[in-house]
Amino acid sequence: MSPTEPFSQPRREAWWRRMSRRMDRASLSFSEQVRDVVLLRRDLDESFWDDLLQVLVGADCGLPVAERLVDRLRTRVREERMTSAEEALRALKAEMLAVLEARDRRLRIVAVPTVVIMVGVNGSGKTTTIGKLAHRLQSEGRMVLIAAADTFRAAAIDQMRLWADRSATEVIAHQPGGDPGAVVYDALQAAVARGIDVVLVDTAGRLHTKVNLMAELIKVRNVARRVIPKAPHETLLVIEAPTGMNAIAQARVFHEALGLTGIVLTKLDGTSRGGTVLAIEEDLGVPVKLVGLGEGIDDLNVFDPRAYLDALFAGVLEAPGSAPGPATPAPAKPGAPKPATPKSGSAHR
Amino acid sequence: MFESLSDRLGDIFKSLSGRGRLTKEEVELGMREVRLALLEADVNFKVARALVDRIRERAVGADVLESLTPGQQIVKIVNEELVALLGGEHRKLRYQSQPPTVVMLIGLQGSGKTTTCAKLALATRRDGHRPLLVAADTQRPAAPQQLEKLGKDNQIPVAMPDGKSKPPDLCKRGLEEARRLNCDVVILDTAGRLQIDQPMLAELREIRKKVTVHDTVLVVDAMTGQEAVNVAREFDQQVGVDGVILTKLDGDARGGAALSMKESMGKPILYTGVGEKVSELEPFQPERMASRILGMGDILTLVERAQSQMDQKTAEVTAKKMLAGRFTMNDWLEQMRQLRNMGPLEGILGMIPGGRQMIKNAGSMMPTEKDLSRMEAIVLSMTAHERIHPEVLKSQRRRRVAAGSGTTLADVNKLLKGFEQMQSVMKSVGGKGSKGVRGRARMLRQLQGMDPAQLGLPRP
């Protein structure tokens, strides 16, 4: 069976338009900062590069990645004899795209049953993501089963059940405080017996610094392998967009312990830019596969780097498809030209 | 937490102080490094810039340039500015003389409001109050159940939603419930929301209209990045914030968000969440946090943790034995276990002055938790006699110990050698009169001079 992509294309475009609109609501947005740099600094001098570095860090890209991006950009500007800040920023966007593209972001639903384990620190949005993913997979005609293996947090099982009810997905659960491994074992056995397509495993949130809890996750994985030797087919780390540099530490430790196959970036509906994904992808090569925004059951989609960057640079570079500029324009400085009005169009080139 | 920031500042100022006097250019270089280090630690870039400007202003002053150890002077200045930025004395909740005192917890989704509600309730109980929790989060599935469970486990009454009332009415009813049950503190758990979600923010204002809230507390995840400032500012402007609780500080987040809070909002950090257990909420202490940021160690926290884990008498007996050179494998085992009870080794070392540097120098030689377990296994594979008289361990016995503990002969040899060295260090310190500050300082120096690899830590 070849890998299939569970999310259909047309739905995605409208969704990303919505997303760039939401990202624009930011009062102190990334694009506003970038525009400050473009408009107020006309020359590509030291202060321009320094400011650009800060803007990237301000989007949570992390200093090492920001420095690498800026260094590469400087070389390129020199080699291609660019003179305007706008040209340079266009090149920056291309650099960022080069970091993000070139990765397989499809959710690999390759076996029956396919086992997807969701891991992450406390409060990152694992249960919610599973609720949304179950709904999406069900509506595409797949049989889904949820293993409620967060037996630690109070009422986590209740929360999982309420989410599952919305998509009429069955949940396998034990008593609170039970052994998460046992839950997974039961769920997988049930899945095999019933010919389920996808099993989604919800795990308890844990900080990556807790050695024993990380060991528990490895045990859960090993238990899964006893029933299905190739499980888990997907191990997804859920990271919330407002997370700063710690996201990189999280990704590194979870990756070392479990071998991550993807990242889910949640809560991209605030004003945060989730720039840590750039750092994680460059650092570990683990692709962002899904993004979540909002609390609605439909607010989950595949990650599209091009659209993500369009939204990020919306209002700065007239990328096709970017929604009208930020709600609050940058304070106009005397003598500074007006920002370029973004053109409307389709979300994709 | 703040680990990389301390490392970084440590590196910068080591090179600065090594040179003695500073030129203006050198100060600039140092300041650039400080700024980048702050940025890397998730301190908001505007806050970082303002902080660095203040530090520079003071640093280029004549006092610093003429002093013999300008690096130290700068460290002191940075420390003072950090303490100032992190806020003054610890503030408790504003307990009212006319009960009930009402505290409302607000914040983004997943910041830890519900868990913090229970932790805060226990903290008020420690202050001699009778708390009641109000489950006013009607958004997240099963949030009230989570609070109910936490309440039940800790004998805290919880006012549950009736399934039809809106949160403002639930809060009002909660207050009535508190009067009925004679509770003098009411803690409102609200739904997580974005700082830009207007209808949801209006709901919070509505709650404040219906009930008098004495403390509106913003719950913020310590792992939050640059966004922390926006979150703080928007919540403060839209709803009004009186204080902050920083959660998930038990991880390794550098916690720059803490630095950004006071500066952007001018509101104090009241408590910090430092673990998953409901008892794990600590009053926020700016001095400690600042010392930690600068890698100056956090001896106070270490001492407190040690006190909570160790029995004073046992500790004294052990100390005497150590100094008299009668320190056995049994004592060592006991110490190692107590040490491990205090948390991960790196965390403990990080609280000792210079500890960060030790960790850094040790690099991959730094013993991991696994190494410690292995050491424990080796000692446990010895007979009672061997533990008191390790000198009887000749090759035959060593081989048996290795087999019994699942390690190699080399591991056992290394451990024994390390133990022997440690004993001789202890003896020499004890002999030179270890009483008083100087003796202890000498011991510390000797211990620091030791190669961690020689502490008898077996390597894989």
XYZ file of C-alpha atoms in Angstrom, chain A residues 22 25-28 33 50-51 53-55 57-60 62-64 67 121-124 128 152-156 158-160 162-163 166 176 205-211 213 240 242-247 249-250 253 267 269-273 295, chain B residues 8 32 35-37 39-42 44-46 49 108-111 115 139-143 145-147 149-150 153 192 194-197 200 221 223-231 233-234 248-254 274-277 280 344 369:
122
model
C -6.050 35.467 11.495
C -4.865 40.401 13.441
C -1.664 40.707 15.370
C -1.120 44.121 16.835
C 2.616 43.678 16.852
C 8.406 44.562 12.211
C 21.286 43.675 12.855
C 17.640 44.694 12.855
C 18.405 39.453 12.884
C 16.292 40.776 15.721
C 13.120 40.527 13.684
C 14.611 36.203 16.611
C 11.416 38.067 17.450
C 9.494 35.514 15.409
C 11.063 32.796 17.597
C 16.164 31.208 17.301
C 19.498 32.923 17.152
C 21.546 30.236 15.370
C 22.222 34.160 12.076
C 4.742 18.623 26.929
C 1.797 19.484 29.161
C -0.838 21.697 27.620
C 0.500 21.627 24.071
C -7.511 18.412 20.995
C -2.410 10.706 34.550
C -4.058 14.105 34.167
C -7.336 14.478 35.987
C -10.290 14.098 33.605
C -8.086 13.667 30.525
C -13.339 12.455 29.882
C -11.943 15.202 27.670
C -10.848 12.654 25.062
C -16.085 14.301 24.614
C -13.899 15.084 21.612
C -18.153 14.818 18.158
C -7.553 6.910 35.527
C 1.760 15.480 28.686
C 5.280 15.346 30.034
C 8.220 17.692 30.189
C 11.116 16.270 28.214
C 13.386 16.705 31.214
C 11.579 14.041 33.255
C 13.662 10.959 32.647
C 8.269 9.831 32.096
C 2.318 25.078 20.521
C 3.868 30.476 21.241
C 6.687 28.258 22.540
C 10.085 29.871 22.378
C 13.519 28.330 22.134
C 12.551 25.509 24.455
C 10.679 23.939 21.543
C 15.108 21.262 23.291
C 11.755 19.468 23.414
C 14.870 15.026 23.460
C -2.365 27.332 18.450
C -4.195 31.353 15.771
C -2.707 33.933 18.088
C -0.151 36.451 17.082
C 2.785 34.117 17.490
C 4.706 33.183 14.388
C -10.875 25.224 18.760
C 26.438 32.333 27.899
C 26.204 42.715 22.160
C 21.784 41.101 24.221
C 22.080 38.056 22.004
C 22.158 35.789 25.038
C 17.314 36.978 22.981
C 18.289 33.363 22.860
C 16.764 32.883 26.277
C 13.385 34.059 24.945
C 11.554 39.776 24.330
C 13.824 41.663 21.971
C 12.552 45.057 22.997
C 17.404 46.048 24.124
C -3.991 31.126 27.014
C -5.156 27.579 26.393
C -2.820 25.011 27.883
C -0.918 27.432 30.100
C -3.814 22.711 37.689
C -15.277 25.757 26.801
C -12.741 22.986 27.084
C -14.295 19.530 27.192
C -14.116 18.003 30.678
C -12.381 21.014 32.260
C -14.416 17.425 35.743
C -10.663 17.958 35.932
C -11.113 20.654 38.570
C -11.194 15.656 40.573
C -8.383 17.917 41.806
C -8.248 14.639 45.872
C -8.264 29.463 28.087
C -6.343 34.084 23.036
C -5.359 37.596 23.938
C -6.991 38.770 20.693
C -10.277 36.893 21.047
C -13.940 35.806 25.087
C 3.768 29.031 30.455
C 8.287 28.119 27.804
C 6.571 30.983 26.001
C 8.796 32.773 23.532
C 8.715 36.290 22.156
C 4.937 36.186 22.280
C 4.892 36.528 26.084
C 4.981 40.311 25.913
C 1.994 40.511 23.556
C 0.023 38.099 25.701
C 0.089 43.455 27.374
C -3.174 42.505 25.670
C 6.170 24.625 33.991
C 9.387 25.974 35.452
C 10.424 22.423 36.281
C 11.501 21.946 32.685
C 14.616 23.386 31.130
C 12.962 26.426 29.585
C 15.195 29.429 29.911
C 7.651 23.816 39.595
C 6.165 20.349 39.158
C 3.169 18.203 38.371
C 2.204 17.620 41.995
C 4.617 22.204 43.736
C 18.416 15.564 38.400
C 21.148 9.333 35.632
